[in-house]
PDB file of C-alpha atoms in Angstrom:
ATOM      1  CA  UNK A   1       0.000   0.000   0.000  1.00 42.00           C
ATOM      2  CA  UNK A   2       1.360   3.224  -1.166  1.00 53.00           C
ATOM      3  CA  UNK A   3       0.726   6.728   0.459  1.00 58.00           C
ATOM      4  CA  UNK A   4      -1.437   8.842  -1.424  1.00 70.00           C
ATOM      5  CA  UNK A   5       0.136  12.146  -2.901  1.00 82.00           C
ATOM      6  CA  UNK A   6      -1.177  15.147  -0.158  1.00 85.00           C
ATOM      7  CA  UNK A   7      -3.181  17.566  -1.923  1.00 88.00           C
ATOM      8  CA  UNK A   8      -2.706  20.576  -0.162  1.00 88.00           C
ATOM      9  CA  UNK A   9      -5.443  22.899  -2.386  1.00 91.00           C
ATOM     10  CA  UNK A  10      -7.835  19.798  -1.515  1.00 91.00           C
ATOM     11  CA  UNK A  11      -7.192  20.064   1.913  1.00 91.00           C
ATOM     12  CA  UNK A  12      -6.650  23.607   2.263  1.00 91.00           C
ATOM     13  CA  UNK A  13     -10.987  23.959   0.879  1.00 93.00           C
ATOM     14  CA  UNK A  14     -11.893  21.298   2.940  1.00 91.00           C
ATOM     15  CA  UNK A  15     -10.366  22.754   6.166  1.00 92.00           C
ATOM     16  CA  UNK A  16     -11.913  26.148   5.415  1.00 93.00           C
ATOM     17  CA  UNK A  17     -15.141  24.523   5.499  1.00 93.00           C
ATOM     18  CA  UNK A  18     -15.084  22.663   8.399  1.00 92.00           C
ATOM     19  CA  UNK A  19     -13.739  25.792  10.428  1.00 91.00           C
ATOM     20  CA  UNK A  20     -16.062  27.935   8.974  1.00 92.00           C
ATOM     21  CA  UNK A  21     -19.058  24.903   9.856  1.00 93.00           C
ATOM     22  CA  UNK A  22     -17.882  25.411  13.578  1.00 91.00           C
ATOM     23  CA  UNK A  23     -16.065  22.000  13.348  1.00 88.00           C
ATOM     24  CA  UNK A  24     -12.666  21.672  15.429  1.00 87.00           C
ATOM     25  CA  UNK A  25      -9.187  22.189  14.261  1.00 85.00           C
ATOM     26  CA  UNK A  26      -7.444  18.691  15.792  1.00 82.00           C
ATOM     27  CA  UNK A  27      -8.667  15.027  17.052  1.00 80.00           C
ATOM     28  CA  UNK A  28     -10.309  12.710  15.063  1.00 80.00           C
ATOM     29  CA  UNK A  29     -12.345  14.582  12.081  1.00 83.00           C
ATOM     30  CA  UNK A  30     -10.629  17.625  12.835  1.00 87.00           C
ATOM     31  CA  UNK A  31      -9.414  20.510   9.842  1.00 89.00           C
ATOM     32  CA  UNK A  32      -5.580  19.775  10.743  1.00 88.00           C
ATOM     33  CA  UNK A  33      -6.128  16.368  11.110  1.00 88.00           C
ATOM     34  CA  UNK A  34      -5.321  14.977   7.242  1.00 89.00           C
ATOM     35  CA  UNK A  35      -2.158  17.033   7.481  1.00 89.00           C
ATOM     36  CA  UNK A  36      -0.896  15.427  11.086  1.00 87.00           C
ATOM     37  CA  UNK A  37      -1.924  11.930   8.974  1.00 86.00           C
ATOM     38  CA  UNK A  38       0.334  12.825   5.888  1.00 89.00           C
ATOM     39  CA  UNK A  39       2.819  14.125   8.189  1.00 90.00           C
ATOM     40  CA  UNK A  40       2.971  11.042  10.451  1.00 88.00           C
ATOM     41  CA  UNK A  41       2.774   8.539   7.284  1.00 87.00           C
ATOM     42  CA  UNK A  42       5.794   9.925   5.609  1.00 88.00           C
ATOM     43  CA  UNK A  43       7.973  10.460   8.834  1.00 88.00           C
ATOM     44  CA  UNK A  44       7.391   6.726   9.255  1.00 85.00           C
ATOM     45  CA  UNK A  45       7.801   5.468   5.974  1.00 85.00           C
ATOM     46  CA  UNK A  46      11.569   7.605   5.835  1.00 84.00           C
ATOM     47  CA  UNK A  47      12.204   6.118   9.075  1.00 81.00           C
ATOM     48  CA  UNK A  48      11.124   2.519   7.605  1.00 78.00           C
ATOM     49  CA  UNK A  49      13.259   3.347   4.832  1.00 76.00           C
ATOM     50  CA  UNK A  50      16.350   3.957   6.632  1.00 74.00           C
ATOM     51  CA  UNK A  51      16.300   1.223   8.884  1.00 71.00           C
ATOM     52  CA  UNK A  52      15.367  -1.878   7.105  1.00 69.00           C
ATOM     53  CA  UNK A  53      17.171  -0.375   3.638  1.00 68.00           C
ATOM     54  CA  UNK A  54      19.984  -3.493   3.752  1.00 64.00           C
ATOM     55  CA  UNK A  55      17.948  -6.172   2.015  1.00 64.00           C
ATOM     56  CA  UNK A  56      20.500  -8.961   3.221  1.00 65.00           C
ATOM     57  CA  UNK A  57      19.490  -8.380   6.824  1.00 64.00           C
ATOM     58  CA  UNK A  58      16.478 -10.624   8.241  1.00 64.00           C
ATOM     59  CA  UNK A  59      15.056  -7.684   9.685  1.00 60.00           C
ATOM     60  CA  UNK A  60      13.356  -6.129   6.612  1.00 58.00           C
ATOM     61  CA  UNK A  61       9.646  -5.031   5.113  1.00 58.00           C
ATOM     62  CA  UNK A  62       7.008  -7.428   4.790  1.00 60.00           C
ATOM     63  CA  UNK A  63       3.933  -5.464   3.988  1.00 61.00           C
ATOM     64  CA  UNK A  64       2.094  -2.623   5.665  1.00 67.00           C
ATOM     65  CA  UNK A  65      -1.430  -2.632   7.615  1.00 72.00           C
ATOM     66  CA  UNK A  66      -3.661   0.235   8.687  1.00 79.00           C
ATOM     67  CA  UNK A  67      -2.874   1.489  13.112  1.00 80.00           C
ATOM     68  CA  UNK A  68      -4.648   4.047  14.776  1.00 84.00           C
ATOM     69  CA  UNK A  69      -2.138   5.722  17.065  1.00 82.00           C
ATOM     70  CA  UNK A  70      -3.203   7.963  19.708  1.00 85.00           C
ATOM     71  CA  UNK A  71      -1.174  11.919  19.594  1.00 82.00           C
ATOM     72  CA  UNK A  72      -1.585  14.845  22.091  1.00 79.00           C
ATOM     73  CA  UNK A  73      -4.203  16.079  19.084  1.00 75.00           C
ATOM     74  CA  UNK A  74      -6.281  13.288  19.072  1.00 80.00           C
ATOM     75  CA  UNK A  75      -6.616   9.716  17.160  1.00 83.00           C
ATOM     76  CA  UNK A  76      -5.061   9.324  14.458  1.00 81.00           C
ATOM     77  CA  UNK A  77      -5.368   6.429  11.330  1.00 82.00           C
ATOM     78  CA  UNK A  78      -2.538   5.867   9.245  1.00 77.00           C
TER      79      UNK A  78
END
């Protein structure tokens, strides 16, 4: 499973919405929220990248699966 491409105009309308519909800026189905996900999702993968790049070593990728990981701003799925 590979991340989707983060479109920012796409995001940026959607947010403006949902603040201007009284919803909340973080936690689950908040305005930032899709920006924390991308953000999270990409750190990781980079991270993944780096640490399991030696294909020799047993240690390595074997697929991916959907978490939900609790931050300060709420639940998060990536």
């Amino acid at each position: 499973m590979e991340n989707e491409e983060f479109d920012m105009e796409a995001f940026r309308e959607e947010a403006i919405k949902k603040l201007q519909a009284g919803e909340g800026l973080l936690g689950e189905g908040g305005a930032f929220t899709p920006l924390l996900k991308s953000f999270l999702e990409q750190a990781l993968d980079g991270e993944l990248d780096a640490h399991l790049a030696d294909k020799d070593e047993p240690n390595r990728k074997n697929g991916r699966g959907k978490k939900r990981i609790r931050t300060s701003l709420g639940e998060v799925e990536i």
